[in-house]
PDB file of C-alpha atoms in Angstrom:
ATOM      1  CA  MET A   1      -9.198 181.843  46.351  1.00 53.00           C
ATOM      2  CA  PRO A   2      -8.490 178.626  44.397  1.00 66.00           C
ATOM      3  CA  SER A   3      -5.000 178.439  42.914  1.00 80.00           C
ATOM      4  CA  TRP A   4      -6.255 177.910  39.366  1.00 81.00           C
ATOM      5  CA  ILE A   5      -8.082 181.261  39.495  1.00 87.00           C
ATOM      6  CA  VAL A   6      -4.823 183.011  40.436  1.00 89.00           C
ATOM      7  CA  VAL A   7      -3.096 181.322  37.498  1.00 90.00           C
ATOM      8  CA  ALA A   8      -5.935 182.322  35.150  1.00 89.00           C
ATOM      9  CA  ILE A   9      -5.694 185.963  36.273  1.00 91.00           C
ATOM     10  CA  PHE A  10      -1.912 185.835  35.837  1.00 93.00           C
ATOM     11  CA  TYR A  11      -2.042 184.747  32.201  1.00 92.00           C
ATOM     12  CA  SER A  12      -5.114 186.868  31.389  1.00 90.00           C
ATOM     13  CA  PHE A  13      -3.291 189.999  32.524  1.00 92.00           C
ATOM     14  CA  MET A  14      -0.356 189.232  30.237  1.00 90.00           C
ATOM     15  CA  SER A  15      -2.655 188.614  27.289  1.00 89.00           C
ATOM     16  CA  CYS A  16      -4.696 191.787  27.874  1.00 90.00           C
ATOM     17  CA  TRP A  17      -1.590 193.960  28.294  1.00 91.00           C
ATOM     18  CA  THR A  18      -0.067 192.697  25.040  1.00 89.00           C
ATOM     19  CA  PHE A  19      -3.357 193.109  23.190  1.00 91.00           C
ATOM     20  CA  GLY A  20      -3.749 196.670  24.443  1.00 89.00           C
ATOM     21  CA  PHE A  21      -0.175 197.664  23.599  1.00 89.00           C
ATOM     22  CA  ILE A  22      -0.252 196.251  20.072  1.00 89.00           C
ATOM     23  CA  HIS A  23      -3.691 197.765  19.440  1.00 87.00           C
ATOM     24  CA  ARG A  24      -2.361 201.154  20.546  1.00 86.00           C
ATOM     25  CA  PHE A  25       0.958 201.096  18.661  1.00 86.00           C
ATOM     26  CA  ARG A  26       0.420 198.592  15.842  1.00 81.00           C
ATOM     27  CA  SER A  27       1.225 201.200  13.179  1.00 80.00           C
ATOM     28  CA  ASN A  28       4.602 201.935  14.818  1.00 82.00           C
ATOM     29  CA  LEU A  29       5.913 198.366  15.099  1.00 81.00           C
ATOM     30  CA  THR A  30       8.295 196.797  12.600  1.00 78.00           C
ATOM     31  CA  SER A  31       7.339 193.736  10.592  1.00 76.00           C
ATOM     32  CA  THR A  32       9.763 191.485  12.493  1.00 80.00           C
ATOM     33  CA  ILE A  33       8.327 192.439  15.876  1.00 80.00           C
ATOM     34  CA  THR A  34       4.767 192.010  14.659  1.00 81.00           C
ATOM     35  CA  MET A  35       5.553 188.404  13.750  1.00 85.00           C
ATOM     36  CA  ILE A  36       7.366 187.647  17.008  1.00 89.00           C
ATOM     37  CA  SER A  37       4.819 189.162  19.368  1.00 90.00           C
ATOM     38  CA  PRO A  38       1.822 186.930  18.483  1.00 90.00           C
ATOM     39  CA  MET A  39       4.062 183.870  18.688  1.00 92.00           C
ATOM     40  CA  VAL A  40       5.336 184.841  22.151  1.00 92.00           C
ATOM     41  CA  SER A  41       1.824 185.562  23.417  1.00 91.00           C
ATOM     42  CA  GLY A  42       0.418 182.363  21.936  1.00 92.00           C
ATOM     43  CA  MET A  43       3.163 180.251  23.496  1.00 93.00           C
ATOM     44  CA  ILE A  44       2.915 181.834  26.964  1.00 93.00           C
ATOM     45  CA  ILE A  45      -0.884 181.808  27.167  1.00 93.00           C
ATOM     46  CA  GLY A  46      -1.176 178.427  25.463  1.00 92.00           C
ATOM     47  CA  ILE A  47       1.116 176.571  27.826  1.00 93.00           C
ATOM     48  CA  GLY A  48      -0.401 178.381  30.807  1.00 91.00           C
ATOM     49  CA  GLY A  49      -3.917 177.449  29.752  1.00 91.00           C
ATOM     50  CA  GLY A  50      -2.756 173.905  29.086  1.00 91.00           C
ATOM     51  CA  THR A  51      -1.404 173.490  32.608  1.00 91.00           C
ATOM     52  CA  ILE A  52      -4.711 174.663  34.091  1.00 90.00           C
ATOM     53  CA  THR A  53      -7.027 172.590  31.906  1.00 91.00           C
ATOM     54  CA  GLY A  54      -4.746 169.572  32.191  1.00 88.00           C
ATOM     55  CA  ILE A  55      -5.415 169.565  35.935  1.00 88.00           C
ATOM     56  CA  LEU A  56      -9.067 170.642  35.941  1.00 88.00           C
ATOM     57  CA  TYR A  57      -9.980 167.944  33.406  1.00 88.00           C
ATOM     58  CA  GLU A  58      -7.396 165.319  34.287  1.00 84.00           C
ATOM     59  CA  GLN A  59      -9.917 162.507  33.745  1.00 87.00           C
ATOM     60  CA  ASN A  60     -10.711 163.618  30.198  1.00 88.00           C
ATOM     61  CA  LEU A  61      -7.578 164.103  28.137  1.00 87.00           C
ATOM     62  CA  LEU A  62      -9.436 164.861  24.908  1.00 90.00           C
ATOM     63  CA  LEU A  63     -11.524 167.629  26.501  1.00 92.00           C
ATOM     64  CA  SER A  64      -8.516 169.210  28.195  1.00 91.00           C
ATOM     65  CA  LEU A  65      -6.562 169.154  24.924  1.00 92.00           C
ATOM     66  CA  PHE A  66      -9.452 170.753  23.049  1.00 93.00           C
ATOM     67  CA  ILE A  67      -9.935 173.546  25.598  1.00 94.00           C
ATOM     68  CA  SER A  68      -6.223 174.316  25.886  1.00 93.00           C
ATOM     69  CA  VAL A  69      -5.839 174.436  22.101  1.00 93.00           C
ATOM     70  CA  ILE A  70      -8.765 176.868  21.857  1.00 94.00           C
ATOM     71  CA  ILE A  71      -7.246 179.073  24.594  1.00 93.00           C
ATOM     72  CA  GLY A  72      -3.823 179.185  22.931  1.00 92.00           C
ATOM     73  CA  MET A  73      -5.177 179.751  19.429  1.00 93.00           C
ATOM     74  CA  THR A  74      -7.509 182.493  20.638  1.00 93.00           C
ATOM     75  CA  ALA A  75      -4.809 184.375  22.546  1.00 91.00           C
ATOM     76  CA  GLY A  76      -2.199 184.220  19.793  1.00 91.00           C
ATOM     77  CA  GLY A  77      -4.697 184.589  16.960  1.00 92.00           C
ATOM     78  CA  ILE A  78      -6.479 187.669  18.297  1.00 92.00           C
ATOM     79  CA  ILE A  79      -3.214 189.494  18.913  1.00 90.00           C
ATOM     80  CA  GLY A  80      -1.944 188.496  15.473  1.00 89.00           C
ATOM     81  CA  ALA A  81      -5.218 189.514  13.824  1.00 90.00           C
ATOM     82  CA  LEU A  82      -4.517 193.114  14.843  1.00 87.00           C
ATOM     83  CA  ILE A  83      -1.510 193.054  12.524  1.00 86.00           C
ATOM     84  CA  SER A  84      -1.938 190.782   9.505  1.00 86.00           C
ATOM     85  CA  ILE A  85      -3.110 187.366   8.337  1.00 90.00           C
ATOM     86  CA  GLY A  86       0.434 186.009   8.560  1.00 88.00           C
ATOM     87  CA  ALA A  87       0.752 187.197  12.153  1.00 88.00           C
ATOM     88  CA  PHE A  88      -2.630 185.635  12.913  1.00 92.00           C
ATOM     89  CA  LEU A  89      -1.475 182.237  11.645  1.00 92.00           C
ATOM     90  CA  ASN A  90       1.813 182.545  13.489  1.00 91.00           C
ATOM     91  CA  GLY A  91       0.115 183.298  16.799  1.00 92.00           C
ATOM     92  CA  ALA A  92      -2.682 180.754  16.402  1.00 94.00           C
ATOM     93  CA  LEU A  93      -0.372 177.872  15.478  1.00 94.00           C
ATOM     94  CA  SER A  94       2.060 178.716  18.291  1.00 93.00           C
ATOM     95  CA  GLY A  95      -0.798 178.822  20.787  1.00 93.00           C
ATOM     96  CA  MET A  96      -2.191 175.519  19.553  1.00 94.00           C
ATOM     97  CA  MET A  97       1.163 173.769  19.947  1.00 94.00           C
ATOM     98  CA  ALA A  98       1.831 175.275  23.383  1.00 93.00           C
ATOM     99  CA  GLY A  99      -1.651 174.343  24.627  1.00 92.00           C
ATOM    100  CA  MET A 100      -1.118 170.696  23.742  1.00 92.00           C
ATOM    101  CA  MET A 101       2.309 170.695  25.355  1.00 92.00           C
ATOM    102  CA  GLY A 102       0.944 172.114  28.608  1.00 91.00           C
ATOM    103  CA  VAL A 103      -1.774 169.468  28.906  1.00 92.00           C
ATOM    104  CA  MET A 104       0.546 166.571  28.086  1.00 91.00           C
ATOM    105  CA  LEU A 105       3.117 167.794  30.586  1.00 89.00           C
ATOM    106  CA  MET A 106       0.569 167.921  33.421  1.00 89.00           C
ATOM    107  CA  ASN A 107      -0.668 164.438  32.525  1.00 88.00           C
ATOM    108  CA  MET A 108       2.874 163.049  32.638  1.00 89.00           C
ATOM    109  CA  LEU A 109       3.716 164.610  36.005  1.00 87.00           C
ATOM    110  CA  PRO A 110       2.492 163.009  39.252  1.00 88.00           C
ATOM    111  CA  SER A 111      -0.181 165.001  41.058  1.00 83.00           C
ATOM    112  CA  SER A 112       2.256 165.837  43.859  1.00 85.00           C
ATOM    113  CA  GLN A 113       4.364 167.814  41.354  1.00 86.00           C
ATOM    114  CA  TRP A 114       1.541 169.805  39.759  1.00 87.00           C
ATOM    115  CA  GLY A 115       1.965 172.858  41.943  1.00 87.00           C
ATOM    116  CA  LYS A 116       5.702 173.045  41.314  1.00 88.00           C
ATOM    117  CA  GLY A 117       5.191 172.589  37.589  1.00 88.00           C
ATOM    118  CA  ILE A 118       2.619 175.368  37.350  1.00 91.00           C
ATOM    119  CA  PHE A 119       4.764 177.698  39.451  1.00 91.00           C
ATOM    120  CA  ALA A 120       7.824 177.023  37.287  1.00 91.00           C
ATOM    121  CA  PHE A 121       5.928 177.892  34.102  1.00 92.00           C
ATOM    122  CA  MET A 122       4.487 181.002  35.742  1.00 92.00           C
ATOM    123  CA  VAL A 123       8.002 182.214  36.563  1.00 93.00           C
ATOM    124  CA  ILE A 124       9.273 181.407  33.065  1.00 93.00           C
ATOM    125  CA  GLY A 125       6.229 183.102  31.531  1.00 92.00           C
ATOM    126  CA  ALA A 126       6.739 186.204  33.684  1.00 93.00           C
ATOM    127  CA  ILE A 127      10.392 186.498  32.610  1.00 93.00           C
ATOM    128  CA  LEU A 128       9.567 186.032  28.924  1.00 92.00           C
ATOM    129  CA  GLN A 129       6.685 188.497  29.119  1.00 92.00           C
ATOM    130  CA  PHE A 130       8.911 191.098  30.773  1.00 91.00           C
ATOM    131  CA  VAL A 131      11.479 190.734  27.985  1.00 92.00           C
ATOM    132  CA  HIS A 132       8.626 190.865  25.473  1.00 91.00           C
ATOM    133  CA  MET A 133       7.385 194.105  27.041  1.00 90.00           C
ATOM    134  CA  LEU A 134      10.833 195.706  26.873  1.00 88.00           C
ATOM    135  CA  MET A 135      11.119 194.631  23.225  1.00 88.00           C
ATOM    136  CA  LEU A 136       7.792 196.243  22.359  1.00 88.00           C
ATOM    137  CA  GLN A 137       8.553 199.442  24.260  1.00 86.00           C
ATOM    138  CA  GLY A 138      11.948 199.687  22.557  1.00 84.00           C
ATOM    139  CA  GLN A 139      10.226 199.890  19.149  1.00 83.00           C
ATOM    140  CA  ILE A 140       8.262 203.017  20.044  1.00 83.00           C
ATOM    141  CA  GLN A 141       9.706 206.508  19.973  1.00 80.00           C
ATOM    142  CA  GLU A 142      10.146 207.947  23.440  1.00 79.00           C
ATOM    143  CA  THR A 143       8.057 211.032  22.695  1.00 80.00           C
ATOM    144  CA  LEU A 144       5.159 208.879  21.487  1.00 82.00           C
ATOM    145  CA  LEU A 145       5.520 206.476  24.388  1.00 79.00           C
ATOM    146  CA  ARG A 146       5.286 209.325  26.896  1.00 79.00           C
ATOM    147  CA  GLN A 147       1.940 210.359  25.449  1.00 81.00           C
ATOM    148  CA  SER A 148       0.439 206.933  26.069  1.00 79.00           C
ATOM    149  CA  SER A 149      -1.052 205.498  29.230  1.00 78.00           C
ATOM    150  CA  TRP A 150       1.258 204.910  32.195  1.00 79.00           C
ATOM    151  CA  MET A 151       0.639 201.165  32.078  1.00 82.00           C
ATOM    152  CA  TYR A 152       2.234 200.970  28.620  1.00 83.00           C
ATOM    153  CA  ARG A 153       5.258 203.204  29.132  1.00 80.00           C
ATOM    154  CA  SER A 154       6.409 201.924  32.531  1.00 80.00           C
ATOM    155  CA  PRO A 155       7.504 198.383  33.468  1.00 83.00           C
ATOM    156  CA  VAL A 156       6.408 198.892  37.088  1.00 86.00           C
ATOM    157  CA  LEU A 157       2.853 197.649  36.555  1.00 87.00           C
ATOM    158  CA  MET A 158       3.988 194.417  34.904  1.00 88.00           C
ATOM    159  CA  MET A 159       6.502 193.724  37.658  1.00 89.00           C
ATOM    160  CA  PHE A 160       4.041 194.523  40.449  1.00 91.00           C
ATOM    161  CA  VAL A 161       1.205 192.378  39.094  1.00 90.00           C
ATOM    162  CA  THR A 162       3.359 189.357  38.263  1.00 90.00           C
ATOM    163  CA  VAL A 163       5.228 189.386  41.583  1.00 90.00           C
ATOM    164  CA  THR A 164       1.983 189.835  43.522  1.00 91.00           C
ATOM    165  CA  LEU A 165       0.196 186.974  41.768  1.00 90.00           C
ATOM    166  CA  LEU A 166       3.210 184.687  42.120  1.00 89.00           C
ATOM    167  CA  SER A 167       3.302 185.465  45.839  1.00 89.00           C
ATOM    168  CA  ILE A 168      -0.436 184.806  46.220  1.00 89.00           C
ATOM    169  CA  PHE A 169      -0.095 181.502  44.386  1.00 88.00           C
ATOM    170  CA  THR A 170       2.863 180.430  46.536  1.00 85.00           C
ATOM    171  CA  PHE A 171       1.183 181.444  49.811  1.00 80.00           C
ATOM    172  CA  GLY A 172      -2.061 179.750  48.784  1.00 71.00           C
ATOM    173  CA  ARG A 173      -0.252 176.490  48.059  1.00 60.00           C
ATOM    174  CA  PHE A 174       1.627 176.720  51.361  1.00 47.00           C
ATOM    175  CA  GLU A 175      -1.593 177.334  53.283  1.00 47.00           C
ATOM    176  CA  THR A 176      -3.322 174.443  51.519  1.00 51.00           C
ATOM    177  CA  THR A 177      -0.415 172.132  52.343  1.00 43.00           C
ATOM    178  CA  LEU A 178      -0.617 173.041  56.015  1.00 38.00           C
ATOM    179  CA  THR A 179      -4.373 172.423  56.050  1.00 43.00           C
ATOM    180  CA  ASP A 180      -4.020 169.063  54.349  1.00 46.00           C
ATOM    181  CA  SER A 181      -1.239 167.949  56.694  1.00 40.00           C
ATOM    182  CA  ASN A 182      -3.284 168.917  59.753  1.00 44.00           C
ATOM    183  CA  SER A 183      -6.312 167.032  58.496  1.00 41.00           C
ATOM    184  CA  ILE A 184      -4.140 163.945  58.035  1.00 40.00           C
ATOM    185  CA  GLN A 185      -2.516 164.179  61.450  1.00 42.00           C
ATOM    186  CA  MET A 186      -5.642 164.851  63.524  1.00 41.00           C
ATOM    187  CA  PRO A 187      -7.150 161.348  63.256  1.00 47.00           C
ATOM    188  CA  LYS A 188      -3.829 159.851  64.346  1.00 44.00           C
ATOM    189  CA  GLN A 189      -3.816 162.004  67.473  1.00 47.00           C
ATOM    190  CA  THR A 190      -7.387 161.120  68.481  1.00 45.00           C
ATOM    191  CA  GLU A 191      -7.256 157.414  67.638  1.00 47.00           C
ATOM    192  CA  GLN A 192      -6.961 155.020  70.545  1.00 48.00           C
ATOM    193  CA  SER A 193      -6.648 151.280  70.285  1.00 44.00           C
ATOM    194  CA  PRO A 194      -9.048 149.180  72.328  1.00 46.00           C
ATOM    195  CA  MET A 195      -6.173 147.858  74.456  1.00 46.00           C
ATOM    196  CA  ASN A 196      -5.119 151.424  75.413  1.00 50.00           C
ATOM    197  CA  ALA A 197      -8.630 152.555  76.328  1.00 49.00           C
ATOM    198  CA  PRO A 198      -9.421 153.121  80.042  1.00 52.00           C
ATOM    199  CA  ASN A 199     -11.510 149.938  80.174  1.00 51.00           C
ATOM    200  CA  GLY A 200      -9.236 148.016  77.852  1.00 47.00           C
ATOM    201  CA  ARG A 201      -7.885 145.761  80.629  1.00 45.00           C
ATOM    202  CA  HIS A 202     -11.374 144.744  81.784  1.00 47.00           C
ATOM    203  CA  MET A 203     -12.433 144.200  78.188  1.00 42.00           C
ATOM    204  CA  ALA A 204      -9.477 141.919  77.643  1.00 45.00           C
ATOM    205  CA  GLN A 205     -10.346 139.985  80.780  1.00 43.00           C
TER     206      GLN A 205
END
């Protein structure tokens, strides 16, 4: 599985979980939380989408910026639209800014550092999303939270999915590195100079 697909699944899961939770409990959240949540989602998804598109369309900076901005604005805007117009603007603008930052960061880094950069933002995004999840769950009464789906009342699913996808991404990069290094070393092992060939002495004579 290509690494960018793993990254896309990683950020899509975070976005879908947040959307589902806010859609389920939007009437029980305070006004402060409803303004923070779209901003957090827009920033996480925007910078994640920016890192992917910045690599996939490295030859076309304008296209990668446009796609990443659309991804960030859509993620933050849709979640904010469940709450109010102000939350929509907050999420959309945060996603737009984060999308541009992700693309520009990937374009500034050398290609040899892309994998490390993406992994670092995945780890940061996972930590922020986990704190975000605890913040949202803390706003809901325990009796009401127990009546909801298991995926919304327990942090186990979030931890399992994020750790699994991070492990798959790391193992995939490690496997790709081994394959690339072997493909580079093989020609050196099979190459023989004309002077070292079995008939090299007669050829020289």
